[in-house]
Short mmCIF file of C-alpha atoms and ligand atoms in Angstrom, two decimals:
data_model
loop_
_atom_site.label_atom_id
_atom_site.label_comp_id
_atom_site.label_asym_id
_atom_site.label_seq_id
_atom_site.Cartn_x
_atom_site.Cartn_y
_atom_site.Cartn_z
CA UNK R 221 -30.49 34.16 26.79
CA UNK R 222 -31.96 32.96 23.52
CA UNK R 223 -31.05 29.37 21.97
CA UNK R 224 -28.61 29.67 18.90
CA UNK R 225 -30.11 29.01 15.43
CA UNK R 226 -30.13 25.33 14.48
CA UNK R 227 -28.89 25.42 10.23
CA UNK R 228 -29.27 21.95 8.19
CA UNK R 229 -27.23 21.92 5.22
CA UNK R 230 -27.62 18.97 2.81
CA UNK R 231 -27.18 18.46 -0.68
CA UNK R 232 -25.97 15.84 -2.89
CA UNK R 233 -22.55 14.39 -2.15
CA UNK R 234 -20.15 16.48 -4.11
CA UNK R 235 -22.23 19.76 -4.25
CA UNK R 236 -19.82 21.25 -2.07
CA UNK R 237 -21.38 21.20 1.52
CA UNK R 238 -18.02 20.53 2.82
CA UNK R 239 -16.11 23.31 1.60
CA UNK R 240 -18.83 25.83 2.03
CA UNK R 241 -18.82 24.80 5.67
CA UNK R 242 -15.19 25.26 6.11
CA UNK R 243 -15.65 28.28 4.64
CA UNK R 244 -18.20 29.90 6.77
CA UNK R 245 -16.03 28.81 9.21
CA UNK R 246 -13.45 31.70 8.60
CA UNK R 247 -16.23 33.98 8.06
CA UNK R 248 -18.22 32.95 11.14
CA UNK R 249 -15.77 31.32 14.03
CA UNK R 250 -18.83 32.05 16.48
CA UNK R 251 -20.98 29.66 15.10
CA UNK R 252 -20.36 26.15 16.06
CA UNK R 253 -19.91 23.30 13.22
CA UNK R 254 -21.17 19.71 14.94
CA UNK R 255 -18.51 16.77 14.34
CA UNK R 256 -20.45 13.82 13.04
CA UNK R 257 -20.25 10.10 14.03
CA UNK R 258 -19.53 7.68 10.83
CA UNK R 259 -18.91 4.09 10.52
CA UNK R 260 -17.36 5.04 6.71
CA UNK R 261 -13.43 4.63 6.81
CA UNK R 262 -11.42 7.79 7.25
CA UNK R 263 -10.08 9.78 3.94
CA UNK R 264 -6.75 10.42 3.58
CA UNK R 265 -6.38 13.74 5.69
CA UNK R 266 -9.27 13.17 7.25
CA UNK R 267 -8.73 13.87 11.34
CA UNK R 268 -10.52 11.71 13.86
CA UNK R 269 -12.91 14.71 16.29
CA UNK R 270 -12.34 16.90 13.81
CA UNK R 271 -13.72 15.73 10.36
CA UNK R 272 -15.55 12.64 11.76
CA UNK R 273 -15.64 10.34 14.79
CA UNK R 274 -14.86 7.30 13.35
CA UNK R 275 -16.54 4.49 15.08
CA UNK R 276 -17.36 0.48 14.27
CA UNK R 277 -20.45 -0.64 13.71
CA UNK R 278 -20.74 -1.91 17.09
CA UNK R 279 -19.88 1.29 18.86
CA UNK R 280 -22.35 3.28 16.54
CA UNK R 281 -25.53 0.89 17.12
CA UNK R 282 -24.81 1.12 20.86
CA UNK R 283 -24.60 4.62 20.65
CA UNK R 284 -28.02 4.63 19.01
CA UNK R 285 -29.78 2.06 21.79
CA UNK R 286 -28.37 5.16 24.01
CA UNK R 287 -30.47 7.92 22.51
CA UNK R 288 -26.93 9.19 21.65
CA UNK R 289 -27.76 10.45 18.41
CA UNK R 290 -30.17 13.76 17.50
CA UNK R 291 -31.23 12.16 13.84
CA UNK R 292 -29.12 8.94 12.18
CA UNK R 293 -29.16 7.70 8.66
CA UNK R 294 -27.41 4.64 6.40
CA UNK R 295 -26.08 6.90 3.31
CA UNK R 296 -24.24 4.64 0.90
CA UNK R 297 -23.68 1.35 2.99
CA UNK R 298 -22.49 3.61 5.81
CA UNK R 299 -24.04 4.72 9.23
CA UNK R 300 -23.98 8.46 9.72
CA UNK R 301 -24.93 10.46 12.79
CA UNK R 302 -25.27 13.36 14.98
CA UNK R 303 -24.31 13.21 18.51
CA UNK R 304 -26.93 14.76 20.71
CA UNK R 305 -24.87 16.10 23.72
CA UNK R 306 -22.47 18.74 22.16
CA UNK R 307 -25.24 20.15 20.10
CA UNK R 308 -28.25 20.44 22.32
CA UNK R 309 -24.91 22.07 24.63
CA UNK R 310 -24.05 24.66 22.48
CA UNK R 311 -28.03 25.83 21.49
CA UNK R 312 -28.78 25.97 24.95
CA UNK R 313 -25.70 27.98 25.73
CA UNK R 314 -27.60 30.62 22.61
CA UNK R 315 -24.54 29.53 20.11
CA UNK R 316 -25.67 29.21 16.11
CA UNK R 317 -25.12 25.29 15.31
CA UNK R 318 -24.38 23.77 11.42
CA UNK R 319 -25.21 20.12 11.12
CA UNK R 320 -24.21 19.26 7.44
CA UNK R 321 -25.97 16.03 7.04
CA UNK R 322 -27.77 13.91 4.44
CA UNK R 323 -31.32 13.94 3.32
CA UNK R 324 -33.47 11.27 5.19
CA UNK R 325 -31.28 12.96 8.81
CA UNK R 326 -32.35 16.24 8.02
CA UNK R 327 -36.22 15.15 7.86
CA UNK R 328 -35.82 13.45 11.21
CA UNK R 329 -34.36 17.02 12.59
CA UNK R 330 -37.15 18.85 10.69
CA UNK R 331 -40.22 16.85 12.95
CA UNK R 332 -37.68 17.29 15.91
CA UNK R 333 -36.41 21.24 15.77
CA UNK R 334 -39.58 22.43 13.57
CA UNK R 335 -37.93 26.13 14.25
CA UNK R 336 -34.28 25.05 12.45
CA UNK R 337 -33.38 26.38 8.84
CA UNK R 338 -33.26 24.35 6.16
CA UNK R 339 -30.60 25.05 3.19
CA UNK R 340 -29.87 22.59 0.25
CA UNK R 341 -26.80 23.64 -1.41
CA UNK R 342 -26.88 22.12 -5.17
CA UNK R 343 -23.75 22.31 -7.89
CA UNK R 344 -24.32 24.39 -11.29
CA UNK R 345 -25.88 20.99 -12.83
CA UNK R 346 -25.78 17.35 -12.58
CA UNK R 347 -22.47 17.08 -15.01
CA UNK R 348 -20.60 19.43 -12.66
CA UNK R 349 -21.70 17.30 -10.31
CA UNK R 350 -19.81 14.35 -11.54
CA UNK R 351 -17.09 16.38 -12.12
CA UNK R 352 -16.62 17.58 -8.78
CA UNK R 353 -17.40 14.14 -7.27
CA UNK R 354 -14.87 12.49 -9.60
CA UNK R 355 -12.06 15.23 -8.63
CA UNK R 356 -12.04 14.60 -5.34
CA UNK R 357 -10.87 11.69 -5.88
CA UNK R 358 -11.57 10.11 -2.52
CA UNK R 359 -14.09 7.29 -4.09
CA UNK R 360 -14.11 4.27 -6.21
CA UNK R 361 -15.98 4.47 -9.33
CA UNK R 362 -18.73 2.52 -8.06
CA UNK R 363 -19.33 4.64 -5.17
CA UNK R 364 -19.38 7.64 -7.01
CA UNK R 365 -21.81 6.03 -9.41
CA UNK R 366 -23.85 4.61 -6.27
CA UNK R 367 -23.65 8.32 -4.88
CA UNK R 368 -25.01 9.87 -7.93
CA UNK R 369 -27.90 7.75 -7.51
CA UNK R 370 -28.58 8.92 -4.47
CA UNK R 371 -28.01 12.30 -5.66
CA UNK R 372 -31.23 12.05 -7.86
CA UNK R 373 -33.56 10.92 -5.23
CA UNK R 374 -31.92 13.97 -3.14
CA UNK R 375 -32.99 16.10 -5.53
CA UNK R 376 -36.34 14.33 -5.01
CA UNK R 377 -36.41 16.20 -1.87
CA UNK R 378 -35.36 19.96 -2.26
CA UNK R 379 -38.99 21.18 -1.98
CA UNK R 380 -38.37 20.54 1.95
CA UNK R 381 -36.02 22.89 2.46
CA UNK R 382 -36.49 27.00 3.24
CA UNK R 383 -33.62 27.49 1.17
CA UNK R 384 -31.32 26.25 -2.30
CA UNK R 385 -27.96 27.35 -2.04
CA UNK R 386 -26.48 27.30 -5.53
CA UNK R 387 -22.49 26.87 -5.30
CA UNK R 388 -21.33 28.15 -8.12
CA UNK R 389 -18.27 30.07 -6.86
CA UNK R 390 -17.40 28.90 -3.04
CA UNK R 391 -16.70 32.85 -1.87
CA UNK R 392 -20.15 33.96 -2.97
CA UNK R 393 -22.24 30.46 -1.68
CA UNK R 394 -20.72 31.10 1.63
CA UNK R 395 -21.77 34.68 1.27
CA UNK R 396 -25.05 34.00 0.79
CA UNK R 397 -24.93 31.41 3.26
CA UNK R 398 -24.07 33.69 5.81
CA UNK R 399 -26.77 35.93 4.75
CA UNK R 400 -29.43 33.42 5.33
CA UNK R 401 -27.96 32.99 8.70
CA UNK R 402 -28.30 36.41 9.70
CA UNK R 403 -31.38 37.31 8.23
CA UNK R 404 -33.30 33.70 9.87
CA UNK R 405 -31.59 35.39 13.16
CA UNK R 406 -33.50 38.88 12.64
CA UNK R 407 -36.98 36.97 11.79
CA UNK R 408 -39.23 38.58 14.66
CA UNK R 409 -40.72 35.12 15.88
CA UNK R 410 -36.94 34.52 16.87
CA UNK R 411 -36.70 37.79 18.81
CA UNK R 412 -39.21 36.90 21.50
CA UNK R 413 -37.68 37.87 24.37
CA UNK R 414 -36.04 41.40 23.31
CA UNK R 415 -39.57 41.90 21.99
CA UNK R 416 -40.90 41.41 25.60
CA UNK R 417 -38.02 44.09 27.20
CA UNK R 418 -39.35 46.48 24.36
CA UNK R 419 -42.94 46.18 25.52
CA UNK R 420 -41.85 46.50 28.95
CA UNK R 421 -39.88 49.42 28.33
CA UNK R 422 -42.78 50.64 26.63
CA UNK R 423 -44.88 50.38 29.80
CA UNK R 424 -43.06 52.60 31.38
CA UNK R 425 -42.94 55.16 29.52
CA UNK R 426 -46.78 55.56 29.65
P1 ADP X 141 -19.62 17.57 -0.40
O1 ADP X 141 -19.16 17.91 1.01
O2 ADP X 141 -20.92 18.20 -0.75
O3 ADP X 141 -19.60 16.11 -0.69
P2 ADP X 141 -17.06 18.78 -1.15
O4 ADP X 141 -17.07 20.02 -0.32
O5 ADP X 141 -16.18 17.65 -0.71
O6 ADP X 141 -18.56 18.25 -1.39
O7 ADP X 141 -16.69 19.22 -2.64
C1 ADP X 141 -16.56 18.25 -3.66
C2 ADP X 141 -15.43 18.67 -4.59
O8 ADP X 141 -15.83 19.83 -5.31
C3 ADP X 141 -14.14 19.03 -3.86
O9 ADP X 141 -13.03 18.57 -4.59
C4 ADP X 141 -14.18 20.56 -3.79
O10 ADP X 141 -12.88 21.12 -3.76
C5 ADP X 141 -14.91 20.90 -5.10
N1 ADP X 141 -15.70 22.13 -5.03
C6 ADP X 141 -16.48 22.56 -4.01
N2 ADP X 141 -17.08 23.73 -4.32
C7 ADP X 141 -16.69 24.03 -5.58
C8 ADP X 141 -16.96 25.13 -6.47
N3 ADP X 141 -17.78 26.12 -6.12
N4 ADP X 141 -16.39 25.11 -7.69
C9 ADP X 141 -15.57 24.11 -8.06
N5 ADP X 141 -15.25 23.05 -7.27
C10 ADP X 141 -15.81 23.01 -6.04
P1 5GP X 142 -19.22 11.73 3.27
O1 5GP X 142 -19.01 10.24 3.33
O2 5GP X 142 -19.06 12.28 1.87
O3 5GP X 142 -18.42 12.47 4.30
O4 5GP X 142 -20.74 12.00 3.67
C1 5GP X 142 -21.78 11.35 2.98
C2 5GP X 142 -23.11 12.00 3.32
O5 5GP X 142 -23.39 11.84 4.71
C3 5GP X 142 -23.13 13.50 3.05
O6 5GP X 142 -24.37 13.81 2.42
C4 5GP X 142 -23.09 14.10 4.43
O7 5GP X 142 -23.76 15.35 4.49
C5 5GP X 142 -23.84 13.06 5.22
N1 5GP X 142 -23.59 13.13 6.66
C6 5GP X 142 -22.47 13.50 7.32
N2 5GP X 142 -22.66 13.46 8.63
C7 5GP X 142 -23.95 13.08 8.83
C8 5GP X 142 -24.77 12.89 9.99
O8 5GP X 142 -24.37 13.07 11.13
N3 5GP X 142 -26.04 12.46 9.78
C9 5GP X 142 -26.55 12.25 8.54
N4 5GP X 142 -27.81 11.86 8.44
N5 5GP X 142 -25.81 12.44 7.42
C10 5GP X 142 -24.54 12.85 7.58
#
């Protein structure tokens, strides 16, 4: 069996990475969205295993002295990271895996899985931007300034991904999204080992 397709999607916090995630979700149940660690508190709604684990600094340097984590990065004052186990699990096991994670992780993933897919989702423009960042209402006004920062040295960065998702309207991002997905899938490079039956099959026949 073939290992799933690895997908990093960043993008500056408020872009919409979330939602479009959540989204494809519905659309795609098959493919498997990886629950991140954080030291950052939880949001209001926000589900411990399900939108997060939520772990003290402590618990999230130990887990790093364990090789627990694929990639890591301090976004904003806060630790953020990707547990190794489930993931390299579910690739191995030929299921499609979404890590939606922040810039300077995604690099660390790009010299580690050179063969994953790269998508950088950005809003309409930087004023939307705010907007949507501001909406959400789930920061302090420093943060959000502190984040929009950030945001700009993001940008900085687009040129290393394969693709810019632009999320104007969620329904037709996460179309397009999806699209990627299964067109990356269909890339013959990834198709090694149906292209070996074929050729074998071939043999035969002369
Ligand atoms: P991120 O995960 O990138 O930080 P979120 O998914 O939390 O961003 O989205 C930030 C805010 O923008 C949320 O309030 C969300 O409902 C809103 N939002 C997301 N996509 C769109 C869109 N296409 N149009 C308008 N608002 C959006
Ligand atoms: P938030 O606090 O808004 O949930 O996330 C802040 C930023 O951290 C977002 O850009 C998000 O994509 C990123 N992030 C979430 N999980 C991870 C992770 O496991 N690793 C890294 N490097 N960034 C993450």
């Amino acid at each position: 069996m073939s290992r799933g397709l690895l997908v990093v999607i960043s993008g500056p916090s408020g872009a919409g990475k979330g939602t479009i995630c959540k989204a494809l979700m519905d659309k795609k149940p098959e493919v498997h969205l990886s629950v991140s660690a954080t030291t950052r508190l939880p949001r209001p709604g926000e589900r411990e295993g399900e939108s997060y684990y939520f772990l003290s600094e402590e618990t999230f340097r130990s887990m790093i002295a364990q090789n627990g984590f694929i990639e890591w990065a301090c976004f904003c004052q806060n630790y953020y990271g990707t547990p190794r186990e489930k993931v390299e699990e579910q690739l191995a096991a030929g299921r499609d895996v979404i890590l939606e994670i922040e810039v300077q992780g995604a690099m660390q993933v790009q010299s580690k899985f050179p063969e994953a897919v790269f998508v950088f989702v950005v809003p309409p423009s930087l004023t939307e931007l705010e907007h949507r960042l501001c909406g959400r209402g789930t920061e302090e006004p420093a943060v959000i300034r502190e984040r929009l920062k950030t945001a700009l040295w993001e940008y900085s960065n687009i040129e290393k991904y394969n693709y810019i998702l632009l999320n104007d309207s969620v329904e037709s991002a996460v179309m397009r999204l999806a699209a990627i997905i299964d067109a990356e899938k269909m890339r013959t490079e990834r198709n090694a080992e149906f292209l070996t039956e074929v050729f074998k099959q071939k043999k035969g026949l002369i």
